[in-house]
Amino acid sequence: MTGNETRTTAVEAYLRGLQDRLCTLFESFEPQARFRQDLWQRPAGGGGDTRVLADGAVFESAGVNFSRIEGRTLPAAASARHPELAGRPFLATGVSVVVHPRNPHVPTSHMNVRYFEAGEVCWFGGGFDLTPYYPRLEDVRSWHQAAADACAPFGDDIYRRFKKHCDEYFYLPHRGETRGVGGLFFDDLNSGDFARDFALQQSVGDHYLSAYEPIVTRRKDTPYGTREVDFQRYRRGRYVEFNLVYDRGTLFGLQSGGRTESILMSLPRQVEWRYDWQPEPGSPEAELGNYLRPRDWL
Amino acid sequence: MTGNETRTTAVEAYLRGLQDRLCTLFESFEPQARFRQDLWQRPAGGGGDTRVLADGAVFESAGVNFSRIEGRTLPAAASARHPELAGRPFLATGVSVVVHPRNPHVPTSHMNVRYFEAGEVCWFGGGFDLTPYYPRLEDVRSWHQAAADACAPFGDDIYRRFKKHCDEYFYLPHRGETRGVGGLFFDDLNSGDFARDFALQQSVGDHYLSAYEPIVTRRKDTPYGTREVDFQRYRRGRYVEFNLVYDRGTLFGLQSGGRTESILMSLPRQVEWRYDWQPEPGSPEAELGNYLRPRDWL
């Protein structure tokens, strides 16, 4: 194997193991619902392993997607740092997770770890972010503590930088608000030390599990009614707006001829738009607005 | 007044009258629901008159938006034909209509007529298209007959060209299907004869009313149940996908700092995504697929 092949094999092994661990974790919350697996080939090269759990007791939908695609021309959306690589042969592999819980007190969460090679250049990207409907400070703090813990072994400044990048990336200009309370986001990561960068990616993937599990456990049995479900559906509209208008991962997938159903599994199941709706001042629904501006949570 | 001002005044008068006629028509179907009016100013110049009817007996939502905005830098999404005008001062005025009926047997419809000036150049754009859930050949034919009638006084080839443009524009590459059964779409219309172009725009606006009214009348009392509503919500997901990923009108509005709620009033109220769902072969839901490929309907 070439050096490239050795690296790719190691990354892919981590990603496939991570996918299994994620599915095991989510199924552990479910008395009956199980992941459905779809293996798919991409006509232009590569393929993937899409796993979706639908209509669970705890999760309305949970999608855990592994893909490894190869292509002749890197889409422009793939790299902000290396525009000169657009159009070159590439390999992209990653795991994406989007979890939409049923209980509006449990936040939606997203995690992605990905690895690219184009020509002689390779880089990592990824991160995780949390989208609560009825935010609790305790959850937001424990989430960001896990994010900081994931980064701590790799340098004093990493969490602050990745957290800032996350706040900037998951932002809806037309709404003037962030998608949620953020977490970590990094892209074009290539420090020149592959082993270190790969270890950082693994730390991010691993810490997503330990960050999200306790939040689900704490909130999944909180009582709720139609008011909370209505608000959850309304807010899920913002999630759709972000993913379809701004998200580079979604655009990359659609541009590169990805499998549409695997890309759009990130969309929530039940969504509602209401013209010019505003929460009542002082209500729990209005409180969310205070969480959708970047802040130091630790 | 300059020639430009005279033209702008005439176009605006037509558009404002059209907005009134549309609201009157939609309210005539409703025993109780009425349009709410929001007048708004755009900080960077201009403003609009947004009218939304929500939760009607016949219409789940109907939005009829007039806007006239002026700006210092034309967004790139405004003109495909005149990329050199991007960044120049501009005026854009138009009426947009999106109607999402409650009964799944009544198709969603969309109409837009717009007028641009940038520097010494002015042009019209617009069109209308129909998005059925349970299509009826009679409706699709009468819709396209109205479209052909709208164009007939202006040349033998106009309907064919605008119909083709509509099929090409309202297409979702990632789904391999059109948004609906089409109609008319035109852009960058400037034949050098302002009066003729303006008359064509008026004909398109006027024929939308006469095209849609009989379809609503024919289908609004057709019985339906949860199966049809579920399918309607699922298909509305495609409407959202088109508007947020591809629609130049939406992108233009968001890029130019438009009023978000007026732009996104095009989105349906209740929407559902389901992973990898397929209609049963031979079912009424599967029949829709046969309508989502361009065809000569007349």
Coordinates of C-alpha atoms in Angstrom, one line a residue:
Chain A
M1 CA 0.0 0.0 0.0
T2 CA 1.1 3.6 -0.6
G3 CA 1.2 6.0 2.3
N4 CA -2.1 7.4 1.1
E5 CA -3.7 4.0 1.0
T6 CA -2.5 3.2 4.6
R7 CA -3.9 6.5 5.8
T8 CA -7.2 6.0 4.1
T9 CA -7.6 2.5 5.4
A10 CA -7.0 3.7 9.0
V11 CA -9.4 6.5 8.7
E12 CA -12.1 4.3 7.1
A13 CA -11.7 1.7 9.8
Y14 CA -12.2 4.4 12.5
L15 CA -15.3 5.8 10.7
R16 CA -17.0 2.5 10.2
G17 CA -16.4 1.6 13.9
L18 CA -17.8 4.9 14.9
Q19 CA -20.9 4.3 12.8
D20 CA -21.5 1.0 14.6
R21 CA -21.0 2.6 18.1
L22 CA -23.4 5.4 17.3
C23 CA -26.1 3.0 16.1
T24 CA -25.6 0.8 19.2
L25 CA -26.0 3.9 21.4
F26 CA -29.2 5.2 19.8
E27 CA -30.7 1.7 19.7
S28 CA -30.0 1.3 23.4
F29 CA -32.6 4.0 24.1
E30 CA -35.2 2.3 21.9
P31 CA -37.4 -0.5 23.2
Q32 CA -38.3 -1.7 19.7
A33 CA -37.1 0.5 16.8
R34 CA -34.0 -0.6 15.0
F35 CA -31.8 0.9 12.3
R36 CA -32.5 0.0 8.8
Q37 CA -29.3 -0.4 6.7
D38 CA -29.0 0.6 3.0
L39 CA -25.8 -0.2 1.2
W40 CA -25.4 1.8 -1.9
Q41 CA -23.1 2.3 -4.8
R42 CA -22.4 5.6 -6.4
P43 CA -22.3 5.2 -10.2
A44 CA -19.4 7.7 -10.6
G45 CA -17.3 5.9 -7.9
G46 CA -17.6 4.7 -4.3
G47 CA -20.7 4.2 -2.2
G48 CA -21.9 4.2 1.3
D49 CA -23.8 2.6 4.2
T50 CA -26.8 4.6 5.3
R51 CA -28.5 3.6 8.5
V52 CA -31.8 5.2 9.5
L53 CA -33.9 4.6 12.6
A54 CA -37.4 6.0 12.1
D55 CA -40.5 6.4 14.3
G56 CA -38.7 5.4 17.5
A57 CA -40.0 6.0 21.0
V58 CA -37.2 8.4 21.8
F59 CA -36.0 9.3 18.3
E60 CA -38.4 10.5 15.6
S61 CA -35.5 10.0 13.2
A62 CA -31.9 9.2 13.6
G63 CA -29.6 8.9 10.6
V64 CA -26.1 7.7 10.7
N65 CA -24.4 7.7 7.3
F66 CA -21.0 6.4 6.2
S67 CA -19.8 7.2 2.8
R68 CA -16.6 6.9 0.8
I69 CA -16.8 8.4 -2.6
E70 CA -14.2 8.9 -5.3
G71 CA -14.6 11.3 -8.1
R72 CA -12.8 12.8 -11.1
T73 CA -13.6 16.4 -10.3
L74 CA -13.7 17.8 -6.8
P75 CA -16.9 20.0 -6.3
A76 CA -16.2 23.6 -5.5
A77 CA -18.1 23.2 -2.2
A78 CA -15.5 20.7 -0.8
S79 CA -12.8 23.1 0.2
A80 CA -12.8 26.8 1.1
R81 CA -9.1 26.8 1.7
H82 CA -8.0 25.1 -1.5
P83 CA -10.1 26.5 -4.4
E84 CA -7.3 25.4 -6.7
L85 CA -8.2 21.8 -6.1
A86 CA -11.7 22.2 -7.5
G87 CA -12.0 20.0 -10.5
R88 CA -9.3 17.5 -9.5
P89 CA -9.7 13.8 -8.8
F90 CA -10.6 13.3 -5.1
L91 CA -11.6 10.8 -2.4
A92 CA -14.0 11.8 0.4
T93 CA -15.0 9.7 3.3
G94 CA -16.9 10.5 6.4
V95 CA -19.6 9.8 8.9
S96 CA -22.6 12.1 9.3
V97 CA -25.2 11.9 12.1
V98 CA -28.4 13.8 12.6
V99 CA -30.7 12.9 15.4
H100 CA -34.2 14.4 15.7
P101 CA -35.7 13.3 19.1
R102 CA -39.4 13.0 19.6
N103 CA -39.5 14.9 23.0
P104 CA -39.1 18.6 22.4
H105 CA -37.1 18.9 25.5
V106 CA -34.3 16.8 23.9
P107 CA -32.2 18.8 21.6
T108 CA -31.5 17.8 18.0
S109 CA -27.9 17.0 17.5
H110 CA -25.5 16.7 14.5
M111 CA -22.0 15.3 14.1
N112 CA -19.8 14.9 11.1
V113 CA -16.3 13.7 10.7
R114 CA -14.8 13.7 7.2
Y115 CA -11.5 13.1 5.4
F116 CA -10.5 14.3 1.9
E117 CA -7.7 13.6 -0.5
A118 CA -7.2 15.5 -3.7
G119 CA -3.9 15.1 -5.5
E120 CA -1.2 15.1 -2.9
V121 CA -3.2 17.1 -0.4
C122 CA -5.3 15.6 2.3
W123 CA -7.3 17.2 5.1
F124 CA -9.8 16.5 7.8
G125 CA -13.0 18.3 8.7
G126 CA -15.8 17.8 11.2
G127 CA -17.5 18.9 14.3
F128 CA -20.7 18.6 16.3
D129 CA -23.4 21.1 17.2
L130 CA -26.6 21.1 19.3
T131 CA -30.0 22.5 18.4
P132 CA -32.3 22.7 21.4
Y133 CA -36.0 23.8 21.3
Y134 CA -36.3 24.3 25.1
P135 CA -32.7 24.9 26.1
R136 CA -31.4 24.1 29.5
L137 CA -28.2 25.8 30.6
E138 CA -26.9 22.6 32.2
D139 CA -27.2 20.8 28.9
V140 CA -25.5 23.6 26.9
R141 CA -22.6 23.7 29.4
S142 CA -22.1 19.9 29.5
W143 CA -22.1 19.9 25.7
H144 CA -19.5 22.6 25.4
Q145 CA -17.4 21.0 28.2
A146 CA -17.3 17.8 26.2
A147 CA -16.3 19.9 23.1
A148 CA -13.5 21.5 25.1
D149 CA -12.4 18.2 26.5
A150 CA -12.2 16.8 23.0
C151 CA -9.8 19.5 21.9
A152 CA -7.8 20.0 25.1
P153 CA -5.0 17.4 24.3
F154 CA -4.3 19.2 21.0
G155 CA -3.6 22.7 22.1
D156 CA -4.9 25.4 24.3
D157 CA -6.5 27.4 21.5
I158 CA -8.2 24.6 19.6
Y159 CA -11.6 24.7 21.4
R160 CA -11.9 28.4 21.2
R161 CA -11.1 28.4 17.4
F162 CA -13.3 25.5 16.5
K163 CA -16.2 26.9 18.7
K164 CA -15.9 30.2 17.0
H165 CA -15.9 28.6 13.6
C166 CA -19.0 26.6 14.6
D167 CA -20.8 29.8 15.6
E168 CA -19.9 31.4 12.3
Y169 CA -20.8 28.4 10.2
F170 CA -24.2 27.5 11.7
Y171 CA -25.6 30.9 11.2
L172 CA -28.8 32.0 9.3
P173 CA -28.2 35.5 8.0
H174 CA -31.8 35.9 6.9
R175 CA -33.0 35.1 10.4
G176 CA -30.2 36.8 12.3
E177 CA -29.7 33.8 14.5
T178 CA -27.5 30.7 14.9
R179 CA -28.9 27.3 14.1
G180 CA -28.5 26.2 17.8
V181 CA -26.0 26.6 20.6
G182 CA -23.0 25.4 18.5
G183 CA -20.2 23.2 19.6
L184 CA -17.2 22.5 17.3
F185 CA -16.6 22.9 13.6
F186 CA -13.3 22.6 11.7
D187 CA -12.4 22.3 8.1
D188 CA -9.3 22.1 5.9
L189 CA -7.4 20.6 8.9
N190 CA -3.9 19.7 7.8
S191 CA -1.2 20.6 10.3
G192 CA 1.4 18.6 8.5
D193 CA 1.2 15.9 11.1
F194 CA -1.3 13.3 9.9
A195 CA -1.2 11.2 13.1
R196 CA -2.1 14.3 15.2
D197 CA -4.8 15.5 12.9
F198 CA -6.4 12.0 12.8
A199 CA -6.2 11.7 16.6
L200 CA -8.1 15.0 16.8
Q201 CA -10.7 13.8 14.5
Q202 CA -11.2 10.7 16.5
S203 CA -11.4 12.7 19.7
V204 CA -14.2 14.8 18.2
G205 CA -16.1 11.7 17.0
D206 CA -15.7 10.0 20.4
H207 CA -16.7 13.0 22.4
Y208 CA -19.9 13.4 20.5
L209 CA -21.1 10.2 22.0
S210 CA -20.2 11.1 25.5
A211 CA -21.6 14.6 25.0
Y212 CA -25.0 13.7 23.7
E213 CA -25.9 10.6 25.6
P214 CA -26.3 12.2 29.0
I215 CA -28.5 15.0 27.6
V216 CA -30.9 12.5 26.0
T217 CA -31.0 10.5 29.3
R218 CA -31.7 13.7 31.3
R219 CA -34.5 15.0 29.1
K220 CA -36.2 12.1 27.3
D221 CA -38.9 11.6 30.0
T222 CA -39.7 15.3 30.6
P223 CA -43.5 15.7 30.1
Y224 CA -44.7 17.7 27.1
G225 CA -47.8 18.5 25.2
T226 CA -49.0 19.8 21.8
R227 CA -47.7 23.3 22.6
E228 CA -44.2 22.0 22.8
V229 CA -44.6 19.7 19.7
D230 CA -46.0 22.7 17.7
F231 CA -43.0 24.8 18.7
Q232 CA -40.6 22.0 17.9
R233 CA -42.1 21.6 14.4
Y234 CA -41.9 25.3 13.8
R235 CA -38.3 25.5 14.9
R236 CA -37.4 22.5 12.7
G237 CA -38.3 24.8 9.8
R238 CA -35.2 26.8 10.6
Y239 CA -33.2 23.5 10.6
V240 CA -34.5 22.9 7.0
E241 CA -33.7 26.4 6.0
F242 CA -30.1 26.2 7.1
N243 CA -29.5 22.8 5.6
L244 CA -31.0 23.6 2.2
V245 CA -29.8 27.1 1.8
Y246 CA -26.4 27.3 3.5
D247 CA -25.0 23.9 4.5
R248 CA -21.9 23.1 2.5
G249 CA -22.1 19.4 3.3
T250 CA -25.6 19.2 1.7
L251 CA -24.5 21.3 -1.3
F252 CA -21.4 19.1 -1.7
G253 CA -23.5 16.0 -1.6
L254 CA -26.1 17.3 -4.1
Q255 CA -23.4 18.8 -6.4
S256 CA -21.3 15.6 -6.4
G257 CA -24.3 13.4 -7.4
G258 CA -24.6 11.9 -4.0
R259 CA -27.4 9.7 -2.9
T260 CA -30.2 12.1 -2.3
E261 CA -32.0 10.2 0.4
S262 CA -28.8 9.8 2.4
I263 CA -28.0 13.5 2.1
L264 CA -31.5 14.6 3.0
M265 CA -31.9 12.2 5.9
S266 CA -30.7 15.3 7.9
L267 CA -34.1 16.9 7.4
P268 CA -36.6 16.5 10.3
R269 CA -39.7 14.5 9.7
Q270 CA -42.5 16.9 10.7
V271 CA -42.0 20.5 10.0
E272 CA -44.2 23.6 10.1
W273 CA -43.9 27.1 8.7
R274 CA -46.1 29.9 10.0
Y275 CA -46.1 33.3 8.5
D276 CA -44.5 35.9 10.8
W277 CA -45.0 34.0 14.0
Q278 CA -43.4 35.4 17.1
P279 CA -43.3 33.8 20.6
E280 CA -45.0 35.6 23.4
P281 CA -42.4 37.7 25.3
G282 CA -41.3 36.0 28.5
S283 CA -42.6 32.6 27.4
P284 CA -40.3 29.5 27.3
E285 CA -40.4 29.7 23.5
A286 CA -39.1 33.3 23.6
E287 CA -36.3 32.1 25.9
L288 CA -34.7 30.1 23.0
G289 CA -33.8 33.4 21.3
N290 CA -31.4 34.2 24.1
Y291 CA -29.5 31.0 23.2
L292 CA -29.2 31.7 19.5
R293 CA -26.4 34.2 19.8
P294 CA -22.8 33.1 20.3
R295 CA -21.7 33.2 23.9
D296 CA -18.9 31.7 26.0
W297 CA -20.8 28.8 27.7
L298 CA -18.0 27.6 30.0
Chain B
M1 CA -41.4 62.4 -15.3
T2 CA -38.7 60.7 -17.3
G3 CA -39.6 57.8 -19.6
N4 CA -38.3 55.4 -17.0
E5 CA -40.6 56.9 -14.4
T6 CA -43.6 56.8 -16.6
R7 CA -43.0 53.2 -17.3
T8 CA -42.4 52.3 -13.7
T9 CA -45.6 54.0 -12.6
A10 CA -47.6 52.1 -15.2
V11 CA -46.1 48.8 -14.2
E12 CA -46.6 49.4 -10.5
A13 CA -50.2 50.4 -11.1
Y14 CA -50.9 47.2 -12.9
L15 CA -49.2 45.1 -10.2
R16 CA -51.0 46.7 -7.3
G17 CA -54.3 46.2 -9.1
L18 CA -53.4 42.6 -9.8
Q19 CA -52.7 42.1 -6.1
D20 CA -56.1 43.4 -5.2
R21 CA -57.8 41.2 -7.7
L22 CA -56.0 38.1 -6.5
C23 CA -56.9 38.7 -2.9
T24 CA -60.5 39.3 -3.8
L25 CA -60.6 36.0 -5.8
F26 CA -59.1 33.9 -3.0
E27 CA -61.3 35.5 -0.3
S28 CA -64.3 34.7 -2.4
F29 CA -63.7 31.1 -1.7
E30 CA -63.4 31.6 2.0
P31 CA -66.5 31.9 4.3
Q32 CA -64.4 33.5 7.1
A33 CA -60.7 33.8 6.6
R34 CA -59.4 37.1 5.3
F35 CA -56.1 38.4 4.2
R36 CA -53.8 40.1 6.7
Q37 CA -51.9 43.0 5.3
D38 CA -48.3 43.9 6.3
L39 CA -46.8 47.0 4.8
W40 CA -43.0 47.0 5.2
Q41 CA -40.1 49.2 4.4
R42 CA -36.7 47.9 3.3
P43 CA -33.9 49.7 5.1
A44 CA -31.8 49.8 2.0
G45 CA -34.6 51.2 -0.1
G46 CA -38.2 50.5 -1.1
G47 CA -40.7 48.2 0.6
G48 CA -43.7 46.1 0.0
D49 CA -47.2 45.1 0.8
T50 CA -47.4 41.5 1.9
R51 CA -50.8 39.8 2.2
V52 CA -51.3 36.4 3.8
L53 CA -54.4 34.4 4.3
A54 CA -53.8 31.6 6.8
D55 CA -55.9 28.6 8.0
G56 CA -58.7 29.1 5.6
A57 CA -61.4 26.6 4.8
V58 CA -60.1 26.2 1.2
F59 CA -56.6 27.6 1.5
E60 CA -54.2 26.4 4.2
S61 CA -52.1 29.4 3.2
A62 CA -52.2 32.0 0.4
G63 CA -49.6 34.7 0.1
V64 CA -49.9 37.6 -2.3
N65 CA -46.8 39.8 -2.1
F66 CA -46.2 43.1 -3.8
S67 CA -42.8 44.7 -3.5
R68 CA -40.8 47.5 -5.0
I69 CA -37.3 47.6 -4.0
E70 CA -34.4 49.9 -5.0
G71 CA -30.9 49.1 -4.3
R72 CA -27.4 50.2 -5.0
T73 CA -26.0 46.8 -6.2
L74 CA -28.0 44.4 -8.3
P75 CA -27.6 40.8 -6.8
A76 CA -26.1 38.3 -9.2
A77 CA -29.2 36.1 -9.0
A78 CA -31.3 38.9 -10.7
S79 CA -30.3 38.4 -14.3
A80 CA -28.9 35.4 -16.1
R81 CA -28.8 37.3 -19.4
H82 CA -27.1 40.5 -18.1
P83 CA -24.3 39.4 -15.7
E84 CA -22.5 42.7 -16.5
L85 CA -25.3 44.5 -14.6
A86 CA -24.6 42.7 -11.3
G87 CA -23.5 45.3 -8.8
R88 CA -25.2 48.3 -10.5
P89 CA -28.1 50.4 -9.0
F90 CA -31.4 48.8 -9.7
L91 CA -35.2 48.9 -9.2
A92 CA -37.2 45.7 -9.0
T93 CA -40.9 45.5 -8.6
G94 CA -43.3 42.5 -8.8
V95 CA -46.1 40.5 -7.5
S96 CA -45.6 36.9 -6.2
V97 CA -48.4 34.5 -5.4
V98 CA -48.2 31.1 -3.8
V99 CA -51.3 29.3 -2.8
H100 CA -51.3 26.0 -0.8
P101 CA -54.9 24.7 -0.7
R102 CA -56.1 22.5 2.1
N103 CA -57.7 19.8 0.0
P104 CA -55.0 17.5 -1.5
H105 CA -57.0 17.3 -4.7
V106 CA -56.5 21.0 -5.3
P107 CA -53.1 21.7 -6.8
T108 CA -50.7 24.3 -5.3
S109 CA -50.2 27.2 -7.7
H110 CA -47.6 29.9 -8.1
M111 CA -47.5 33.1 -10.2
N112 CA -45.0 35.8 -10.4
V113 CA -44.7 38.9 -12.5
R114 CA -41.7 41.2 -12.1
Y115 CA -40.0 44.2 -13.7
F116 CA -36.4 45.3 -13.4
E117 CA -34.5 48.4 -14.3
A118 CA -30.7 48.6 -14.0
G119 CA -28.9 51.5 -15.6
E120 CA -30.6 52.0 -19.0
V121 CA -31.7 48.4 -19.3
C122 CA -35.2 47.2 -18.2
W123 CA -36.8 43.8 -18.5
F124 CA -39.8 41.8 -17.5
G125 CA -40.0 38.3 -16.0
G126 CA -42.7 36.1 -14.7
G127 CA -44.9 33.1 -15.3
F128 CA -47.1 30.6 -13.5
D129 CA -46.9 27.0 -12.7
L130 CA -49.1 24.3 -11.1
T131 CA -48.1 21.6 -8.6
P132 CA -50.7 18.9 -8.2
Y133 CA -50.7 16.1 -5.6
Y134 CA -53.4 14.0 -7.3
P135 CA -53.2 15.3 -10.8
R136 CA -56.2 15.3 -13.2
L137 CA -55.6 15.5 -16.9
E138 CA -58.6 17.8 -17.3
D139 CA -57.0 20.3 -14.9
V140 CA -53.5 20.1 -16.4
R141 CA -55.0 20.7 -19.9
S142 CA -57.1 23.6 -18.9
W143 CA -54.1 25.2 -17.1
H144 CA -51.9 24.9 -20.2
Q145 CA -54.7 26.1 -22.4
A146 CA -54.9 29.3 -20.4
A147 CA -51.1 29.6 -20.6
A148 CA -51.3 29.2 -24.4
D149 CA -54.1 31.7 -24.6
A150 CA -52.1 34.2 -22.6
C151 CA -49.3 34.0 -25.1
A152 CA -51.2 33.7 -28.4
P153 CA -51.6 37.4 -29.2
F154 CA -47.8 37.9 -28.9
G155 CA -46.5 35.3 -31.4
D156 CA -46.9 31.7 -32.5
D157 CA -43.8 30.6 -30.7
I158 CA -44.2 32.3 -27.3
Y159 CA -46.2 29.6 -25.4
R160 CA -43.8 26.8 -26.6
R161 CA -40.7 28.8 -25.6
F162 CA -42.1 29.9 -22.2
K163 CA -43.5 26.4 -21.5
K164 CA -40.1 24.9 -22.2
H165 CA -38.4 27.4 -20.0
C166 CA -40.8 26.6 -17.2
D167 CA -40.1 22.9 -17.5
E168 CA -36.4 23.5 -17.4
Y169 CA -36.6 26.0 -14.5
F170 CA -38.9 24.1 -12.2
Y171 CA -36.8 21.0 -12.1
L172 CA -35.1 19.2 -9.2
P173 CA -32.0 17.5 -10.5
H174 CA -31.5 15.7 -7.2
R175 CA -34.9 14.1 -7.6
G176 CA -35.0 13.8 -11.3
E177 CA -38.4 15.3 -11.6
T178 CA -40.1 18.6 -12.3
R179 CA -41.7 20.6 -9.4
G180 CA -45.1 20.1 -11.0
V181 CA -46.8 20.2 -14.4
G182 CA -45.3 23.5 -15.4
G183 CA -47.0 26.4 -17.2
L184 CA -45.1 29.5 -18.3
F185 CA -41.8 31.0 -17.3
F186 CA -40.0 33.9 -18.9
D187 CA -37.1 36.1 -17.9
D188 CA -34.9 38.9 -19.3
L189 CA -37.8 39.8 -21.6
N190 CA -36.9 43.0 -23.5
S191 CA -38.0 42.9 -27.1
G192 CA -37.2 46.6 -27.6
D193 CA -40.9 47.3 -27.6
F194 CA -41.9 48.2 -24.0
A195 CA -45.6 48.4 -24.7
R196 CA -45.7 44.9 -26.2
D197 CA -43.6 43.4 -23.4
F198 CA -45.8 45.1 -20.7
A199 CA -48.9 43.8 -22.4
L200 CA -47.5 40.3 -22.4
Q201 CA -46.7 40.5 -18.7
Q202 CA -50.3 41.7 -18.1
S203 CA -51.7 38.9 -20.1
V204 CA -49.8 36.4 -18.0
G205 CA -50.9 38.0 -14.8
D206 CA -54.6 38.1 -15.9
H207 CA -54.6 34.5 -17.3
Y208 CA -53.3 33.1 -14.0
L209 CA -56.6 34.1 -12.4
S210 CA -58.7 32.6 -15.1
A211 CA -56.5 29.5 -15.1
Y212 CA -56.6 28.7 -11.4
E213 CA -60.1 29.6 -10.4
P214 CA -61.9 26.8 -12.2
I215 CA -59.5 24.2 -10.9
V216 CA -60.1 25.3 -7.3
T217 CA -63.8 25.3 -8.0
R218 CA -63.8 21.8 -9.5
R219 CA -61.7 20.1 -6.8
K220 CA -62.2 21.9 -3.5
D221 CA -65.1 19.7 -2.4
T222 CA -63.6 16.3 -3.4
P223 CA -63.6 14.0 -0.4
Y224 CA -60.2 13.1 1.1
G225 CA -58.8 11.5 4.2
T226 CA -55.5 11.2 6.2
R227 CA -53.9 9.2 3.4
E228 CA -54.2 12.1 1.0
V229 CA -53.1 14.6 3.6
D230 CA -50.0 12.5 4.4
F231 CA -49.1 12.4 0.8
Q232 CA -49.7 16.1 0.3
R233 CA -47.4 16.9 3.3
Y234 CA -44.7 14.5 1.9
R235 CA -44.9 16.1 -1.6
R236 CA -44.7 19.6 -0.1
G237 CA -41.3 18.6 1.1
R238 CA -40.3 18.7 -2.6
Y239 CA -41.7 22.2 -2.9
V240 CA -39.5 23.3 0.0
E241 CA -36.5 21.6 -1.5
F242 CA -37.0 23.4 -4.8
N243 CA -37.6 26.8 -3.3
L244 CA -34.7 26.8 -0.9
V245 CA -32.1 25.0 -3.0
Y246 CA -32.8 26.3 -6.6
D247 CA -35.3 29.1 -6.8
R248 CA -33.7 32.3 -8.1
G249 CA -36.5 34.4 -6.8
T250 CA -35.9 33.1 -3.2
L251 CA -32.2 33.5 -3.5
F252 CA -32.6 37.0 -5.0
G253 CA -34.8 38.0 -2.1
L254 CA -32.4 36.6 0.6
Q255 CA -29.3 38.0 -1.2
S256 CA -30.8 41.5 -1.5
G257 CA -31.8 41.7 2.1
G258 CA -35.5 41.2 1.4
R259 CA -38.1 40.7 4.1
T260 CA -37.6 37.1 5.1
E261 CA -41.2 36.4 6.1
S262 CA -42.4 37.8 2.8
I263 CA -40.0 35.7 0.8
L264 CA -40.6 32.5 2.7
M265 CA -44.4 32.8 2.7
S266 CA -44.0 30.5 -0.4
L267 CA -43.3 27.6 1.9
P268 CA -46.2 25.3 2.8
R269 CA -47.4 25.2 6.3
Q270 CA -47.3 21.4 7.1
V271 CA -44.4 19.5 5.6
E272 CA -43.1 16.0 6.1
W273 CA -40.0 14.2 5.1
R274 CA -39.7 10.4 5.1
Y275 CA -36.6 8.5 4.4
D276 CA -36.6 6.7 1.1
W277 CA -40.4 6.5 0.9
Q278 CA -41.8 5.2 -2.4
P279 CA -45.5 5.1 -3.4
E280 CA -47.0 1.7 -4.0
P281 CA -46.8 0.9 -7.8
G282 CA -50.2 1.5 -9.4
S283 CA -51.5 3.6 -6.6
P284 CA -52.9 7.2 -7.1
E285 CA -49.7 8.4 -5.4
A286 CA -47.5 6.6 -7.9
E287 CA -49.6 8.2 -10.8
L288 CA -48.1 11.6 -9.9
G289 CA -44.7 10.5 -11.2
N290 CA -46.1 10.3 -14.7
Y291 CA -46.9 14.0 -14.5
L292 CA -43.5 15.2 -13.4
R293 CA -41.8 14.8 -16.7
P294 CA -42.2 17.5 -19.4
R295 CA -44.9 16.7 -21.9
D296 CA -47.1 18.4 -24.5
W297 CA -50.4 18.8 -22.7
L298 CA -52.4 20.4 -25.4

